[in-house]
Coordinates of C-alpha atoms in Angstrom, one line a residue:
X1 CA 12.2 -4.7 42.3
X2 CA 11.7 -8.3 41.3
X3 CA 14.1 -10.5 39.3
X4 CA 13.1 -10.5 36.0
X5 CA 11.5 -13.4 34.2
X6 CA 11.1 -14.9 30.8
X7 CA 8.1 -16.3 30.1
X8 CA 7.8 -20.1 29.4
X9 CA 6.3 -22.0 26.7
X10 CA 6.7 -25.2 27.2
X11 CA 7.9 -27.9 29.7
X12 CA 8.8 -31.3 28.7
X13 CA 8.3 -35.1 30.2
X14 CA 12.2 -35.0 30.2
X15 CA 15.3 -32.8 30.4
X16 CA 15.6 -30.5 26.6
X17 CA 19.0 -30.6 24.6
X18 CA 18.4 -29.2 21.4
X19 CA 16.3 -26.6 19.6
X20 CA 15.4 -25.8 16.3
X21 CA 12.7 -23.3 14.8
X22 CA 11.1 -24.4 11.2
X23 CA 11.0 -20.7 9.3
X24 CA 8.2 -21.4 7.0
X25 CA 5.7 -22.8 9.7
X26 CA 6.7 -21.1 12.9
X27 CA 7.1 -24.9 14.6
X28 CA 9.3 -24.9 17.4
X29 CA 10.7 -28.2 18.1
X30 CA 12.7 -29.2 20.7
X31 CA 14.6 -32.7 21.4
X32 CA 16.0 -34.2 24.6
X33 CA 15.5 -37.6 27.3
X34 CA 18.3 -39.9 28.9
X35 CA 20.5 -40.2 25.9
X36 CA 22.1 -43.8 25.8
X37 CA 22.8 -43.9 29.7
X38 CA 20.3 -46.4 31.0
X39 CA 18.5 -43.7 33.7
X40 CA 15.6 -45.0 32.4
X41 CA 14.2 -41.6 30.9
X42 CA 13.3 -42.1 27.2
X43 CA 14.2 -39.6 24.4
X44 CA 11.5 -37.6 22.8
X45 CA 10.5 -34.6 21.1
X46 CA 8.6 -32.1 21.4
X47 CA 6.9 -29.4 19.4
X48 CA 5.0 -25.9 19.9
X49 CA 2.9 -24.4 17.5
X50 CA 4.2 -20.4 17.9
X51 CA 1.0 -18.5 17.7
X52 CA 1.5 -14.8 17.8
X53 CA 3.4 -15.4 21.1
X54 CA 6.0 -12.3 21.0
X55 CA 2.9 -9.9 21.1
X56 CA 1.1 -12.2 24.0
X57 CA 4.4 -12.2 25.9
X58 CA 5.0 -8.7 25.4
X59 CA 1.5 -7.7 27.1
X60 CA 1.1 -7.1 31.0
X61 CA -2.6 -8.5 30.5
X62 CA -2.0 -11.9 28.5
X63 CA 0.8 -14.0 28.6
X64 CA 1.5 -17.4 26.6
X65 CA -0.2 -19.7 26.7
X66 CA 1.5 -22.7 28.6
X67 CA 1.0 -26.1 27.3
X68 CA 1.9 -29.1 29.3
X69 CA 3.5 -31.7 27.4
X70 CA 2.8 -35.7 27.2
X71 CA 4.7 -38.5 26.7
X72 CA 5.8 -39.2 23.1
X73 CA 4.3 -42.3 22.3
X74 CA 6.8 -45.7 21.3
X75 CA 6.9 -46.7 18.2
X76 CA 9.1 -49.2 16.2
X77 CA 10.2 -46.6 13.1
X78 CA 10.3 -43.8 15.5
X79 CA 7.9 -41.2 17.7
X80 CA 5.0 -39.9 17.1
X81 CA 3.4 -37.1 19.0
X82 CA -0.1 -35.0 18.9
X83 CA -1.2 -31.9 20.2
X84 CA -4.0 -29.5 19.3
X85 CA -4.1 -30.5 15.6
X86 CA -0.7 -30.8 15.2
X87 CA 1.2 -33.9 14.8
X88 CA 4.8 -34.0 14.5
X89 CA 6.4 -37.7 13.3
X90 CA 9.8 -38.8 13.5
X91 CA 11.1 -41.7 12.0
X92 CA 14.3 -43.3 12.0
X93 CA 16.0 -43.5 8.6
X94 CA 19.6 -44.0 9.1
X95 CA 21.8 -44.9 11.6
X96 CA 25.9 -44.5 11.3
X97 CA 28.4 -44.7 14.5
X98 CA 30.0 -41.1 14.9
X99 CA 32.8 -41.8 17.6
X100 CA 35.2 -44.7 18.2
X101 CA 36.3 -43.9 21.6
X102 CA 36.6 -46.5 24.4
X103 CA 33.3 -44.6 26.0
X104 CA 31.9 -43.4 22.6
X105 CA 30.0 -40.2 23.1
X106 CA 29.0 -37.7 20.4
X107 CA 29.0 -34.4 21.5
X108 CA 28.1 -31.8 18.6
X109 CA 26.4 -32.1 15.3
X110 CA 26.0 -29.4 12.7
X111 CA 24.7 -28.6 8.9
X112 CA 25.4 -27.2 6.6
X113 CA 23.9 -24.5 4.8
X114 CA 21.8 -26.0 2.5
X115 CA 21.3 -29.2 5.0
X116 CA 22.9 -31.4 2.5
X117 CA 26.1 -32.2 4.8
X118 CA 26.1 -32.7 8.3
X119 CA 29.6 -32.8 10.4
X120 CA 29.7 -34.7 14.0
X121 CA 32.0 -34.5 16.4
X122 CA 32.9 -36.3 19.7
X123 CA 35.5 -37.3 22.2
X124 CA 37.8 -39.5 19.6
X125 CA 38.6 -35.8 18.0
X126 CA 37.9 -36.9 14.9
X127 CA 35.5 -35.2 12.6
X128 CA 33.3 -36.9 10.5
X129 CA 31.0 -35.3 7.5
X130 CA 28.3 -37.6 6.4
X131 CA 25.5 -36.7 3.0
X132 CA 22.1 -36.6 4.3
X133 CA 19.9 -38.0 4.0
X134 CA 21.9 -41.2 3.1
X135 CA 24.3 -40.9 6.1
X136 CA 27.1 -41.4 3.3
X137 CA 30.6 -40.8 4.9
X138 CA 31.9 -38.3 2.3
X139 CA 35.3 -37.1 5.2
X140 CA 36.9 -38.4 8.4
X141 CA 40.1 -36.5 9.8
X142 CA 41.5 -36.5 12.9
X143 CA 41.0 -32.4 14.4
X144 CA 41.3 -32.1 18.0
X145 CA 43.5 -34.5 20.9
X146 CA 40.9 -35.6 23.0
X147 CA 37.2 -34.1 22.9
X148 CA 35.6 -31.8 20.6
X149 CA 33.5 -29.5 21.7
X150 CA 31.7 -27.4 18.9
X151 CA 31.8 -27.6 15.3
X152 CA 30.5 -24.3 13.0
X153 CA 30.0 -25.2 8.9
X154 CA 30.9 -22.0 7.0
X155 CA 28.3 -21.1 3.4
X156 CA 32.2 -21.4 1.6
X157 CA 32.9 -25.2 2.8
X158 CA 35.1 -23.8 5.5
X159 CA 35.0 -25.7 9.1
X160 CA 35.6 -24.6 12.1
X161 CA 36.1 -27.2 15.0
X162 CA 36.8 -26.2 18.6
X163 CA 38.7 -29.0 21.0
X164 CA 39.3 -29.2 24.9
X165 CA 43.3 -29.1 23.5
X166 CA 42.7 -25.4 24.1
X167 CA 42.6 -25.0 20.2
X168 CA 39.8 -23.7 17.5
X169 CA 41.5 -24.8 14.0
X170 CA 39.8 -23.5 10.5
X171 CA 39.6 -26.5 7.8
X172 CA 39.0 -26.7 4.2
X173 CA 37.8 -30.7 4.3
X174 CA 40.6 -32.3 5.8
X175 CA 43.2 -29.8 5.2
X176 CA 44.0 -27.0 8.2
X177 CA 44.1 -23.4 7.1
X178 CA 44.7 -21.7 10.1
X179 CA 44.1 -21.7 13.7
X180 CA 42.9 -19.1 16.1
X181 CA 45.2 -17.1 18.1
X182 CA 43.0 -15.7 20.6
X183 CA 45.1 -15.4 23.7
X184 CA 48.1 -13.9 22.0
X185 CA 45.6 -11.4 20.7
X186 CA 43.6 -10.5 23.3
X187 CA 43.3 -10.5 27.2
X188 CA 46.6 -12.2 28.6
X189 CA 46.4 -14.1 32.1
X190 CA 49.5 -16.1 32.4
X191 CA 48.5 -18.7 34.9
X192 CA 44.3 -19.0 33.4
X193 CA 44.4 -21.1 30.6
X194 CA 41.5 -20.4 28.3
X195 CA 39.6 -22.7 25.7
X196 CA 37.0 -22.1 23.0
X197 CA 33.8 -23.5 24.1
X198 CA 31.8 -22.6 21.0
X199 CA 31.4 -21.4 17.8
X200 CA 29.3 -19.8 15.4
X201 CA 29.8 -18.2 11.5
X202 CA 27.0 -15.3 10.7
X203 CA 26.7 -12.9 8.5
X204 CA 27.4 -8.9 8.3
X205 CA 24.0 -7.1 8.4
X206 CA 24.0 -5.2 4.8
X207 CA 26.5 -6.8 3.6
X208 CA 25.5 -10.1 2.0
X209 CA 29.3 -11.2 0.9
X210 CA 30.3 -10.2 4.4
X211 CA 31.1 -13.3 6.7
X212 CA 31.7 -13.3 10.7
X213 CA 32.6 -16.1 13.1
X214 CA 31.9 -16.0 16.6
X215 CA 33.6 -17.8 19.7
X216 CA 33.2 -18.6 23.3
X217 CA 36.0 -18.5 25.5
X218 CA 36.0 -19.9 29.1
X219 CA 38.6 -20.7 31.0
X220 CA 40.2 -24.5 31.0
X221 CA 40.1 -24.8 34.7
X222 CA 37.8 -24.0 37.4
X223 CA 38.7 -21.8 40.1
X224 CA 37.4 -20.7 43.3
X225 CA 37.3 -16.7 42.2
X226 CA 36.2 -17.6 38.3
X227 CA 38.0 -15.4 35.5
X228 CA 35.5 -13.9 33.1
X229 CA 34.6 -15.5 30.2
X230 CA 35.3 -14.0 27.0
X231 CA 33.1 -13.6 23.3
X232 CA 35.1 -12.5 20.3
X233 CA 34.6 -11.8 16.6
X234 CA 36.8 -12.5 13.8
X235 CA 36.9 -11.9 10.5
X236 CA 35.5 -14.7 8.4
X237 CA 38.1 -14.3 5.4
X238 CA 41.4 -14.2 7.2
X239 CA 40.0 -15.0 10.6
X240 CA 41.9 -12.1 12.5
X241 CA 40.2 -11.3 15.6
X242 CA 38.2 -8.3 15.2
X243 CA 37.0 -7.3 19.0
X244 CA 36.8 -9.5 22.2
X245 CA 35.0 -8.4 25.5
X246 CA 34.0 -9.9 28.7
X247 CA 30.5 -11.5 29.0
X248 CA 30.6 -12.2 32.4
X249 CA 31.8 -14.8 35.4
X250 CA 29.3 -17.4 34.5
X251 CA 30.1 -20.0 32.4
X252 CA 29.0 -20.4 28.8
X253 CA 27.4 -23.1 27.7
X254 CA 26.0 -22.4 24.8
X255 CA 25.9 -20.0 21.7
X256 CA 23.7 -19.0 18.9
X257 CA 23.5 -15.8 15.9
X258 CA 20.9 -14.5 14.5
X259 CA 19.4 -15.1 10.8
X260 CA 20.7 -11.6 9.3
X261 CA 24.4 -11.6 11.6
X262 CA 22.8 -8.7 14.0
X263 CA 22.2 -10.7 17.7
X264 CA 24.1 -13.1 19.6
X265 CA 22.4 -15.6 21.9
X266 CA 24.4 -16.9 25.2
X267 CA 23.3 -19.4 28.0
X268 CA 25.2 -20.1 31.2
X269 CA 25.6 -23.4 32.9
X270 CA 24.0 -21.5 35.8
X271 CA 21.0 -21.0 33.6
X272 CA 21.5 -17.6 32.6
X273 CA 20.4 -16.6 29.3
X274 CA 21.4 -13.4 27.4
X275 CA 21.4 -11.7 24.2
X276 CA 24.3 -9.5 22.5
X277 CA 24.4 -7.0 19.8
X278 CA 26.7 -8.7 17.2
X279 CA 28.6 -5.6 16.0
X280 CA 30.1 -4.3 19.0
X281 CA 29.2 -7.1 21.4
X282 CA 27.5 -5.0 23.7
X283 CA 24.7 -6.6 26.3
X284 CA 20.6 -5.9 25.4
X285 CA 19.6 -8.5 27.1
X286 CA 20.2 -10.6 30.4
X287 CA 18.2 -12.8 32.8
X288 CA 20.1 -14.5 35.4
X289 CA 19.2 -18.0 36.5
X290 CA 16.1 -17.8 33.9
X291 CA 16.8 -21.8 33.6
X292 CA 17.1 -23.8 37.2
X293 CA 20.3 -25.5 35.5
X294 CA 22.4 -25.8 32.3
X295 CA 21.2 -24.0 29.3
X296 CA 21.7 -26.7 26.8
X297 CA 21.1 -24.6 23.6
X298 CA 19.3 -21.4 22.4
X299 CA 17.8 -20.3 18.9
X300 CA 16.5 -17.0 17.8
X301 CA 13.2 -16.8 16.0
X302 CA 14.2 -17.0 12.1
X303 CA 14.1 -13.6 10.2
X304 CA 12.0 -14.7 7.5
X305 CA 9.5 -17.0 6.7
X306 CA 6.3 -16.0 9.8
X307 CA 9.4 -14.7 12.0
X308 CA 8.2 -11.1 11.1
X309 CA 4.7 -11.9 12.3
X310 CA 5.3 -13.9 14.9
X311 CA 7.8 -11.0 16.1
X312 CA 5.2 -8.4 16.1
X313 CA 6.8 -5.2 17.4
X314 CA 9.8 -6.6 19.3
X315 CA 13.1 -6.5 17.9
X316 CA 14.4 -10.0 18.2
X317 CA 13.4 -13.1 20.3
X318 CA 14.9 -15.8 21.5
X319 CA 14.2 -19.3 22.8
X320 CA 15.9 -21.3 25.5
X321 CA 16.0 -25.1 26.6
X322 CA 17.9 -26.1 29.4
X323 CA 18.1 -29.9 31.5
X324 CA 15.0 -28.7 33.9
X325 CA 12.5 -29.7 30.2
X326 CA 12.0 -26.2 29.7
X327 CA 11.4 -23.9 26.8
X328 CA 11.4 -20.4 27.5
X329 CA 11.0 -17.3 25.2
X330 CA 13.4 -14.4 25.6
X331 CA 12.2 -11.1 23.8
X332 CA 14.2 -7.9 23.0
X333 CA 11.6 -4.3 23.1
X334 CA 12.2 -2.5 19.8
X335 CA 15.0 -0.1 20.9
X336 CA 13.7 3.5 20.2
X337 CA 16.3 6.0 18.0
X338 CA 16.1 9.4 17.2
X339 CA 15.8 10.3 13.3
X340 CA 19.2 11.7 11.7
X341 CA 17.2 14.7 10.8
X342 CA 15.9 15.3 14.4
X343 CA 19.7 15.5 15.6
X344 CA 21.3 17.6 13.2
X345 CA 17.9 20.4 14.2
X346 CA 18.3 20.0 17.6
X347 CA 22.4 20.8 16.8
X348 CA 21.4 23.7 14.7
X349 CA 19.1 24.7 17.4
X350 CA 21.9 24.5 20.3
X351 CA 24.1 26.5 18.1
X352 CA 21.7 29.6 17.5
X353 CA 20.9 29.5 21.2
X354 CA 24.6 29.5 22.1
X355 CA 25.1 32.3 20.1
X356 CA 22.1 34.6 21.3
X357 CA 23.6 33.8 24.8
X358 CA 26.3 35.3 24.2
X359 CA 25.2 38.5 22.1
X360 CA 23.5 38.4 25.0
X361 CA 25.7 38.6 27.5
X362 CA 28.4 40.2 25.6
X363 CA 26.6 42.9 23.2
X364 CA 29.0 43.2 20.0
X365 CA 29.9 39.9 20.3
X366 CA 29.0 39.6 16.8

């Protein structure tokens, strides 16, 4: 039996970093290119039009359609690109410095949920929250000695920043509520030290007060027989940990939840992409290597807006960008269930045929 293979939709003139899906139009757009090094490989991005692509990908007799992707052209303002129709225009309108280190390098950047904050972080530890779109600093704290690595904006103005000091710290603007306690709580190895490579706040399906936050834990150092790496929920009002369990020897690189709290999205730095069921953290999902190299994010298709019809009769999808410029969709079959009603007749059933057995088999049984 052949590796399995997710199909892909796109692959770009340069290597992909980010991902984001517009919910109203179904626009999947992707960013990536050189960064500031001077490789000489601009920065772009690129966009797909989703069509009803979960059904096409879904079929043995029509996949997606691939689309090879051009050059974005310069501009002064910004980029421009065109494709079928489509035309997707990005235009610089602000420009702040996020990180004051003596090699500055920014390494995370996240909203808020109404997109009217956004939070950076980098390798000064410092976090920074700026107004968009003005780029006004409104907060500036120190978080983390030496690099952050992931930063999660809560809906109740909490923020959650994760450090390569081995610690994930909760905030309320500059003020620290609490940290995580994740090794005294869960899997002990004395001589592994583990850090939190990522996190994520989502919701509780059904219950629309109910708040969860997600990490990533991977051990600090690399070793020659590699630990397993760890994904754990906590409770988004007194951030206990709820449940931890292994996801695996690979490294994670990369974490995302779904719209409505129910699926978690992982990729590897071996290019392995996979999808979890939030509640009990349990694996639907897993393609190894589906990515030649790093998976550099991953975003399910949004729950509302054309998600529904774009969905078509899977359950979830998700999509994947890694440093090989590729886009690749990850879908999830509908899992079948048997109706309440069904189980509680076929238990009704096995009980009236246990009981004929054995009037059967011992006559005045009853």
């Amino acid at each position: 039996m052949g590796r399995r293979r997710a199909p892909e939709l796109y692959r770009a003139p340069f290597p992909l970093y980010a991902l984001q899906v517009d919910p109203s139009t179904g626009l999947l757009i992707a960013a990536g290119g050189g960064g500031a090094a001077k490789t000489g490989i601009k920065n772009g991005v690129a966009h797909q039009q989703q069509g009803n692509k979960a059904e096409k990908a879904g079929s043995k007799e029509q996949g997606p359609r691939q689309r090879k992707g051009a050059a974005p052209a310069e501009k002064k303002c910004g980029a421009e690109t065109q494709h079928e129709g489509l035309e997707l225009r990005v235009e610089n309108l602000q420009a702040v410095q996020t990180d004051f280190s003596s090699d500055p390098l920014q390494k995370v950047v996240c909203f808020n949920h109404d997109n009217t904050l956004l939070a950076t972080g980098g390798t000064d530890g410092y976090v920074r929250v700026w107004k968009v779109p003005s780029l006004e600093k409104v907060l500036e704290f120190k978080a983390h000695e030496g690099e952050i690595e992931d930063l999660a904006l809560g809906p109740d103005g909490k923020l959650v920043t994760v450090g390569r000091d081995l610690k994930a710290s909760v905030w309320q603007k500059d003020q620290l509520v609490t940290q995580l306690h994740w090794q005294e709580n869960g899997p002990t190895f004395s001589s592994t030290p583990y850090r939190y490579q990522a996190c994520r706040f989502g919701q509780v399906p059904d219950q629309p007060a109910g708040l969860r936050l997600f990490t990533v834990q991977i051990p600090h150092k690399r070793l020659r027989q590699p630990p397993p790496c760890y994904l754990t929920a906590w409770d988004g009002s007194n951030f206990l940990p709820l449940r931890t369990k292994s996801c695996g020897h690979e490294v994670v690189s990369c974490l995302d939840v779904s719209e409505s709290g129910t699926f978690l999205g992982l990729g590897t730095v071996t290019g392995s992409v996979a999808i979890y069921i939030a509640f009990s953290l349990q694996c639907l999902y897993y393609v190894r290597e589906a990515h030649g190299i790093v998976v550099t994010d991953v975003a399910f298709l949004p729950e509302k807006g054309r998600g529904p019809e774009l969905l078509g009769s899977h359950e979830t999808a998700l999509f994947s960008v890694a440093v090989d410029s590729r886009c690749q969709l990850h879908l999830l079959p509908s899992r079948r269930s048997v109706p309440v009603w069904l189980l509680l007749l076929l238990c009704v059933g096995l009980i009236i045929v246990t009981i004929l057995l054995l009037q059967s088999a011992f006559p005045g049984f009853l």
